[in-house]
Each structure stands twice: as C-alpha cells, then as structure tokens.
Coordinates of C-alpha atoms in Angstrom, one line a residue:
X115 CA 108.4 135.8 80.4
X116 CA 111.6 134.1 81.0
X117 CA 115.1 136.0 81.6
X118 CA 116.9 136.9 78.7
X119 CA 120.5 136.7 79.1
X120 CA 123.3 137.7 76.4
X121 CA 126.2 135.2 77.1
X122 CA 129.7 136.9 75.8
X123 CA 132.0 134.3 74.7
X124 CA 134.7 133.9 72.1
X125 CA 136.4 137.5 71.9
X126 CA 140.2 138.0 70.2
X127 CA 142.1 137.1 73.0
X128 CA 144.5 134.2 72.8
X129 CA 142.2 132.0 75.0
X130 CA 139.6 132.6 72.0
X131 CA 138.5 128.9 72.0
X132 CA 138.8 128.0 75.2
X133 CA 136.2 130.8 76.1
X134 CA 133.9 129.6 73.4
X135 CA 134.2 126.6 74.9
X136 CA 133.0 127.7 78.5
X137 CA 130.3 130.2 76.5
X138 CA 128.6 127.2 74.7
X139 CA 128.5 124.4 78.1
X140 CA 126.9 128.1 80.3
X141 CA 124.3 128.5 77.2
X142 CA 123.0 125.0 77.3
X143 CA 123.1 125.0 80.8
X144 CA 121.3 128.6 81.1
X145 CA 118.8 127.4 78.5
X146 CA 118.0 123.9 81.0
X147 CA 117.6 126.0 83.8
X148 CA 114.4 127.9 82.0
X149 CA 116.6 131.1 80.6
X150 CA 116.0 132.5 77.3
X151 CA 119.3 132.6 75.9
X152 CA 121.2 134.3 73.5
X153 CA 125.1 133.2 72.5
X154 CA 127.2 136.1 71.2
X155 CA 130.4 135.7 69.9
X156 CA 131.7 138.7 70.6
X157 CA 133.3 141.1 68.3
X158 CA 134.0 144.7 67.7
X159 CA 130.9 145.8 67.3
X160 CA 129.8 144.3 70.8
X161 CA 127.8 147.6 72.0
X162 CA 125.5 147.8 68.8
X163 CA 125.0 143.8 69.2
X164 CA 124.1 144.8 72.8
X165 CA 122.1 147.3 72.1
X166 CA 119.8 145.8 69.5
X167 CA 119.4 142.7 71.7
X168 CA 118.6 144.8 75.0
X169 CA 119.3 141.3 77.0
X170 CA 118.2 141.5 81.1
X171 CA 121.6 140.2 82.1
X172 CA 124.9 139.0 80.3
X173 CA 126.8 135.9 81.9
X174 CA 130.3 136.7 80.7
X175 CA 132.4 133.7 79.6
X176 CA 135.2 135.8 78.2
X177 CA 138.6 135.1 78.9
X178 CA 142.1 137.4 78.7
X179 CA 142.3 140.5 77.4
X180 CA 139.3 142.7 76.3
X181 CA 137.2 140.2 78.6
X182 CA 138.8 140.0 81.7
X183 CA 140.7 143.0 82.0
X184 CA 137.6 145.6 82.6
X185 CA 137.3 147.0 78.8
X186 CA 134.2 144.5 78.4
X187 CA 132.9 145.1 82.0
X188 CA 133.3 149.3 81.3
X189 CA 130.8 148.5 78.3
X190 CA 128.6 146.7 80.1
X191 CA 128.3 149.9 82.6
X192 CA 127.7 152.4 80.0
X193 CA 125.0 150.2 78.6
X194 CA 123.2 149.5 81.6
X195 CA 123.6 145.9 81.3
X196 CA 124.2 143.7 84.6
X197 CA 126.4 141.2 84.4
X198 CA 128.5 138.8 86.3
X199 CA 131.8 138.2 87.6
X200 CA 134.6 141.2 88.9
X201 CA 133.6 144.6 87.8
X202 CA 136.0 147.4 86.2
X203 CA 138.5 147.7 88.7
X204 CA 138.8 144.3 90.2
X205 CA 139.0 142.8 86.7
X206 CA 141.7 145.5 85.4
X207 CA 143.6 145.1 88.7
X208 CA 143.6 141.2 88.6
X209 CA 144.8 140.8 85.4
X210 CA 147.8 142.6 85.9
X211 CA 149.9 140.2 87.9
X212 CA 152.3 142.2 89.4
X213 CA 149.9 144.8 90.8
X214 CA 147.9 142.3 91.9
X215 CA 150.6 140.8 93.5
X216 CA 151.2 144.0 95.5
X217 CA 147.6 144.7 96.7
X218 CA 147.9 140.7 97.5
X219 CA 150.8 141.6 100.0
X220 CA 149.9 144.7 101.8
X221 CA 146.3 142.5 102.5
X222 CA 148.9 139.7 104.2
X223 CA 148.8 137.4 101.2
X224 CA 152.1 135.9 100.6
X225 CA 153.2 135.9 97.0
X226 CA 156.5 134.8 95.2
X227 CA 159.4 137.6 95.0
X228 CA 159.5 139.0 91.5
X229 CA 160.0 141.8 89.5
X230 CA 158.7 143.4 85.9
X231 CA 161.5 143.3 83.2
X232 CA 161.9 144.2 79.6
X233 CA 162.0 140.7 77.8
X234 CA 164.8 141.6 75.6
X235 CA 167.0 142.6 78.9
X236 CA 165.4 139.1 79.8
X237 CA 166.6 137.3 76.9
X238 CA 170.3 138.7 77.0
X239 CA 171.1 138.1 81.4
X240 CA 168.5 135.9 83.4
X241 CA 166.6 138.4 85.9
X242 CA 166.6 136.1 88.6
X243 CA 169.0 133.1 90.0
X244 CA 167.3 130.1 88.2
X245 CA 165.4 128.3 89.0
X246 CA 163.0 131.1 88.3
X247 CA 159.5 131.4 86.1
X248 CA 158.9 134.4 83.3
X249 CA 155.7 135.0 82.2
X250 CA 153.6 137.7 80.4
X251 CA 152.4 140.4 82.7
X252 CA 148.2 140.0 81.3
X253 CA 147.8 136.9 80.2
X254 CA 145.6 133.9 81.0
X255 CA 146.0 129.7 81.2
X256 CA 149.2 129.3 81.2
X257 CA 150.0 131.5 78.1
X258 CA 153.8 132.3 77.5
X259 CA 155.0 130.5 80.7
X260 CA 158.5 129.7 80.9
X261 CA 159.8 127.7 83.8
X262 CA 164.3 128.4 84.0
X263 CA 165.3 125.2 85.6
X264 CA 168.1 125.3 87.9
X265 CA 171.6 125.2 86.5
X266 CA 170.5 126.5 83.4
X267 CA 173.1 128.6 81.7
X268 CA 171.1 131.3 79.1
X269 CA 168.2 132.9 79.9
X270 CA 165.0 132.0 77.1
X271 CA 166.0 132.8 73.8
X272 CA 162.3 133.3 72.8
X273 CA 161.8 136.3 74.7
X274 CA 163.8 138.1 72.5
X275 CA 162.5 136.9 69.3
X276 CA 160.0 138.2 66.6
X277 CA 157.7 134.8 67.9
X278 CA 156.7 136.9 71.3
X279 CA 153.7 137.8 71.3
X280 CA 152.9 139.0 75.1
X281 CA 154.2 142.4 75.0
X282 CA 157.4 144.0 76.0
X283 CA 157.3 143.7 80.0
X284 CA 157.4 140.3 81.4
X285 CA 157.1 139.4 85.0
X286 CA 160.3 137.3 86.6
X287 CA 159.1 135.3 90.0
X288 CA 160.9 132.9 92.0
X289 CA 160.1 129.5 91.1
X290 CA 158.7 128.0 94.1
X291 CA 158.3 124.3 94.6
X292 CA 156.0 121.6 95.3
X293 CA 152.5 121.2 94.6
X294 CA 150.0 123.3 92.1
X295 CA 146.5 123.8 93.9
X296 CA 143.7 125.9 93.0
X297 CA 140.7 126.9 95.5
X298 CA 137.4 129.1 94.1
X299 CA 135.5 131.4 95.8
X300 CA 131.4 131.8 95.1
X301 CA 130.5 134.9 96.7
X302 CA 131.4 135.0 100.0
X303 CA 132.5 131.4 100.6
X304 CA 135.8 129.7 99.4
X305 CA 134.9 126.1 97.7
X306 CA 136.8 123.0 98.3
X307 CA 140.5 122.9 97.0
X308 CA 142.0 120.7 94.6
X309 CA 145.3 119.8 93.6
X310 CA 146.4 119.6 90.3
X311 CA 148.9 117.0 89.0
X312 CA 149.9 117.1 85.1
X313 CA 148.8 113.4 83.7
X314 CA 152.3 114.2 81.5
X315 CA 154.7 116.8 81.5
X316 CA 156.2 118.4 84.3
X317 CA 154.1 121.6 85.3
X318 CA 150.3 122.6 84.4
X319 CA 150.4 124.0 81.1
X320 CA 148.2 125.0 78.5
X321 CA 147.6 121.2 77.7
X322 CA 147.2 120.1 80.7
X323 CA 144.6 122.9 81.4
X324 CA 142.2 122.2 78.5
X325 CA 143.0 118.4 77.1
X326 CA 140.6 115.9 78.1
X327 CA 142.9 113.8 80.5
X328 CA 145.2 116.5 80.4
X329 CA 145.6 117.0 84.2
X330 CA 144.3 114.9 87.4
X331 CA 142.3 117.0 89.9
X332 CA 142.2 115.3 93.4
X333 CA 139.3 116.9 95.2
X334 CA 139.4 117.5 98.4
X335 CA 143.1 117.7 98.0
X336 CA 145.1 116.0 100.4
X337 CA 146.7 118.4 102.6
X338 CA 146.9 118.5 106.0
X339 CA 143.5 120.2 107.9
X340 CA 145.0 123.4 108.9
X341 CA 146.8 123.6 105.1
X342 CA 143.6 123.0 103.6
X343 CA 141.3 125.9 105.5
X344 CA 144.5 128.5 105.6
X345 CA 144.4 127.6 101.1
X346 CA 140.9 128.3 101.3
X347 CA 141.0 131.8 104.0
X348 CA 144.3 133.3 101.3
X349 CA 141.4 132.6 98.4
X350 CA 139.4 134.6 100.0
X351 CA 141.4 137.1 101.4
X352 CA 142.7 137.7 98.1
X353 CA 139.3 137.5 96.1
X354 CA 138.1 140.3 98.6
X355 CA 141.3 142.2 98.7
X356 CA 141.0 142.7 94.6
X357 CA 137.6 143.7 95.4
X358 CA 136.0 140.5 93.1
X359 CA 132.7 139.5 92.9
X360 CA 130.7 136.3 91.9
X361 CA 133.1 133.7 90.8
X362 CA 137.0 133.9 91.5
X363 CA 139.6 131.1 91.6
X364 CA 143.4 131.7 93.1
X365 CA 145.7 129.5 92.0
X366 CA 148.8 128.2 94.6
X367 CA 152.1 126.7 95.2
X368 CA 152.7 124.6 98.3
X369 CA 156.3 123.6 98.3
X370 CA 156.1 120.8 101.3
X371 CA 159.5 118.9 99.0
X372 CA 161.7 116.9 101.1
X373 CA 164.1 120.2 102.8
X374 CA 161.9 122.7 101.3
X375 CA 161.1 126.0 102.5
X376 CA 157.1 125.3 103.6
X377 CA 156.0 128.3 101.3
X378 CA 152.3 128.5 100.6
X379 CA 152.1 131.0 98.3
X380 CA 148.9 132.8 95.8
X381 CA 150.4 133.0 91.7
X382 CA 147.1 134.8 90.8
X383 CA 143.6 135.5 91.0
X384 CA 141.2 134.7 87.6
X385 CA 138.0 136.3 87.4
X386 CA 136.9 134.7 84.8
X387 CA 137.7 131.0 85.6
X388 CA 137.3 128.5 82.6
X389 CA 133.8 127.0 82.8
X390 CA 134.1 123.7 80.1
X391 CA 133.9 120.6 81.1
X392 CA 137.5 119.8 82.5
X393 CA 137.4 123.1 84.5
X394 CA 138.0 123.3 87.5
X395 CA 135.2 125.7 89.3
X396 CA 132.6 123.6 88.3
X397 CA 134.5 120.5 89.5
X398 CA 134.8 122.4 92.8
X399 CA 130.5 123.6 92.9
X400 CA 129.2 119.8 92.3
X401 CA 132.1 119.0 95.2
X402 CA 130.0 121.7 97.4
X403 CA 126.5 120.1 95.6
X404 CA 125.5 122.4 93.1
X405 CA 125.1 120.8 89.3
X406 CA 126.4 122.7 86.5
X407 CA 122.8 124.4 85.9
X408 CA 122.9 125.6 89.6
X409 CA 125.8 127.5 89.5
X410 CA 125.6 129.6 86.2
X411 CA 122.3 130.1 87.5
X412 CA 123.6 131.5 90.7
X413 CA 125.9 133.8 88.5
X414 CA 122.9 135.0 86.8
X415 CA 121.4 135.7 89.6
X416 CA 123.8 137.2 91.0
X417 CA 124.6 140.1 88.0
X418 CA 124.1 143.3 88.9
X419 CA 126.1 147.0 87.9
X420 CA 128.5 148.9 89.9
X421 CA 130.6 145.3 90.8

C-alpha cells in the first residue's frame, strides 16, 4: 500500500495563495511519484482533520505565520505525525528576523546592522541614516518591505497608519547594496546559487517573487569562484546554525557597486521556501538534476519527528 501523505497548504497567513499555490504543484507531483495523497487546506480545526485522516507523513507547504513559525510543526509533534522541513524551534527562531539575525552572528554569519523599533516611533524620526530598509519582524516574501532611499526627508508615513498590518515592532537594517542572491540547502548540501534581477521595478518584491516573468533568475549566478562557494558555505552555516532541516533557502546581498563596501551579507533564512513553478528551490534542484517529483519525494522521505 502506497504512502499516505497529508500535504498542509493554504493556512491564514498573508502568503495564503502563494502557499496553495506550492501545496497543489507538491500534490500532483507527490501523486506522479506513486504517493497516495491528500490536499488539506488548512484551517482551525487542523488537528481533528489530522486525526481523522491518520496520514503516514505531512509535506508542509505552508507559508508565514501559523505555518512557518513552529505553531503547525508543535501540532504535528503532539499528533505523532512526521513531517518535513525545520522543526519547532528552528522554525520559531527563523522567522523572527532579528533573533535570527543574532544566532546568525555569534555562528560568524555576517548580517546587516539593524535594530527592532516601534513603527509609530518609526513613522515620526527615521531609525536609521537613509538609505535604510524597514520591514515587519515575522513576515514572509517580501511582505511590508520598505526600502528609505537616500536623501529622503520623512520616514514612511504608512507605518503609522490604520493600513499596517504587521504588528507594532518593525525591524530597521542598513540598506546594503548590489546584487539580490539566493542559495538553498537540501540536507546537508548547499545547492547552486542564483541571482535574482527584477524584470521591472527596482528591488525583488512581492511581484517580482510570484508573477510569471516577474524576476530573472541567472543560474549558476555569475560571481566570481571563491564568491560563489563562500554564498553557498554562509547558506549552510546559517541553515545549520538555526538548527534547520530538509529544505532551507538564505537569501543575500552582495554589494560589489562601483566604490562599494564588498559586503556579502545573509537577510534571512526561509524554511518553508515557495515551491510553485517560478520558485526558486526547485529552479535550484533540477540545476543539481533532480526533477520536481524527485525532490518533494526526497522531502517525504525525509519527514520524521523531533526536527
């Protein structure tokens, strides 16, 4: 009899669609691979879904909070359930960018300067010297990102309006320069890393995440050898340092601009990476030579309990 595996997907995040997106392409894939496969669209009465459907594993295609953050992978504990991706404490820990950030450090992964602010003290005197970046402290794919150019006189006037919707606390970094690239990690093994260029726009955005022709991956990027392997040893470092498991991917800044300071720096670690089909970790597995089918089989394979 074949595997039965629950794949979570959907949820009441603000990435909602996005992870029903990456829940349906794993599904089909699981289901040509020889899985028997159930799609849930998860809700709040996830553990009694669970329960009834008694499933041998759950690939979970969730995405922000209640998904990534640990609450989903805590359920999946108490119901005896293995699953895939980070466990409680890597997924808690990784979605909370600025502690994240200082685990990152103290395992000798640079990361931009920043500091946790109230938005409304944000929204009345900028935090930083522009140029600078604010951004919600536990949110996914670009959500609430604000880049302060430099020069700029007032600090974002959104952050202290009615339309936030990211919480109170917002993170300030240093807005470093250059070029966007992103690296996974399967495992034990960093992939190959890509650079990401917006096809429009000036920065990688929700848009340019998500839109077909929304962004232009160059894979292998095109960085010099010893940029290339030390992108790929901070991916790991930094997967392992958060204590992830299965699937990671750290996203970068390289600013090598004309006069610039040579910073290669890690923004964050997902552990729940987008899996549709202008993702990015699936872009990087057939790069490595495993088809789509291959890797969520992989995940599956590789869920277990206590992660």
């Amino acid at each position: 009899m074949s595997q039965h595996v629950a794949v979570l997907m959907g949820g009441w995040s603000s990435e909602r669609e996005i992870s029903l997106k990456s829940g349906r392409a794993c599904a089909r894939a699981l289901e040509g691979e020889g899985f028997r496969v159930t799609p849930v669209d998860v809700g709040p009465d996830i553990a009694t879904v669970l329960t009834a459907l008694k499933p041998d594993a759950a690939l979970n295609a969730l995405h922000g909070p209640a998904g990534e953050d640990g609450t989903i992978q805590g359920l999946l504990e108490i119901l005896r359930i293995p699953y895939t991706h980070s466990g409680v404490l890597a997924s808690a820990l990784a979605m909370h960018k600025e502690r994240a950030k200082i685990v990152m450090r103290a395992a000798g992964v640079a990361v931009p300067e920043g500091r946790i602010v109230n938005r409304h003290d944000a929204a009345k005197s900028h935090p930083l010297t522009p140029p600078y970046v604010v951004k919600p402290v536990a949110e996914g794919s670009s959500m609430g990102v604000i880049i302060v150019r430099d020069g700029r006189s007032h600090p974002p006037q959104i952050l202290g309006s009615d339309e936030w919707v990211y919480g109170d606390e917002v993170l300030a970094e240093t807005y470093v320069a250059g070029r966007e690239l992103t690296c996974a990690v399967m495992g034990d093994r960093a992939l190959g890393v890509i650079e990401i260029k917006p096809a429009s726009g000036e920065w990688y955005d929700f848009d340019a995440k998500y839109a077909a022709g929304g962004s232009i991956h160059v894979l292998p990027a095109d960085l010099k050898p010893n940029v290339y392997q030390r992108v790929q040893e901070l991916s790991l470092t930094a997967h392992q340092a958060l204590g992830c498991r299965g699937i990671s991917r750290a996203d970068l800044r390289f600013d090598d601009t004309p006069g610039g300071t040579g910073a290669l720096v890690v923004l964050e670690v997902n552990t729940q990476p987008g899996m549709t089909e202008t993702s990015l970790v699936p872009e990087m597995a057939a790069h490595a030579g495993l088809s789509f089918g291959e890797l969520v089989r992989w995940m599956v394979e590789d869920a277990t309990l206590g992660r």
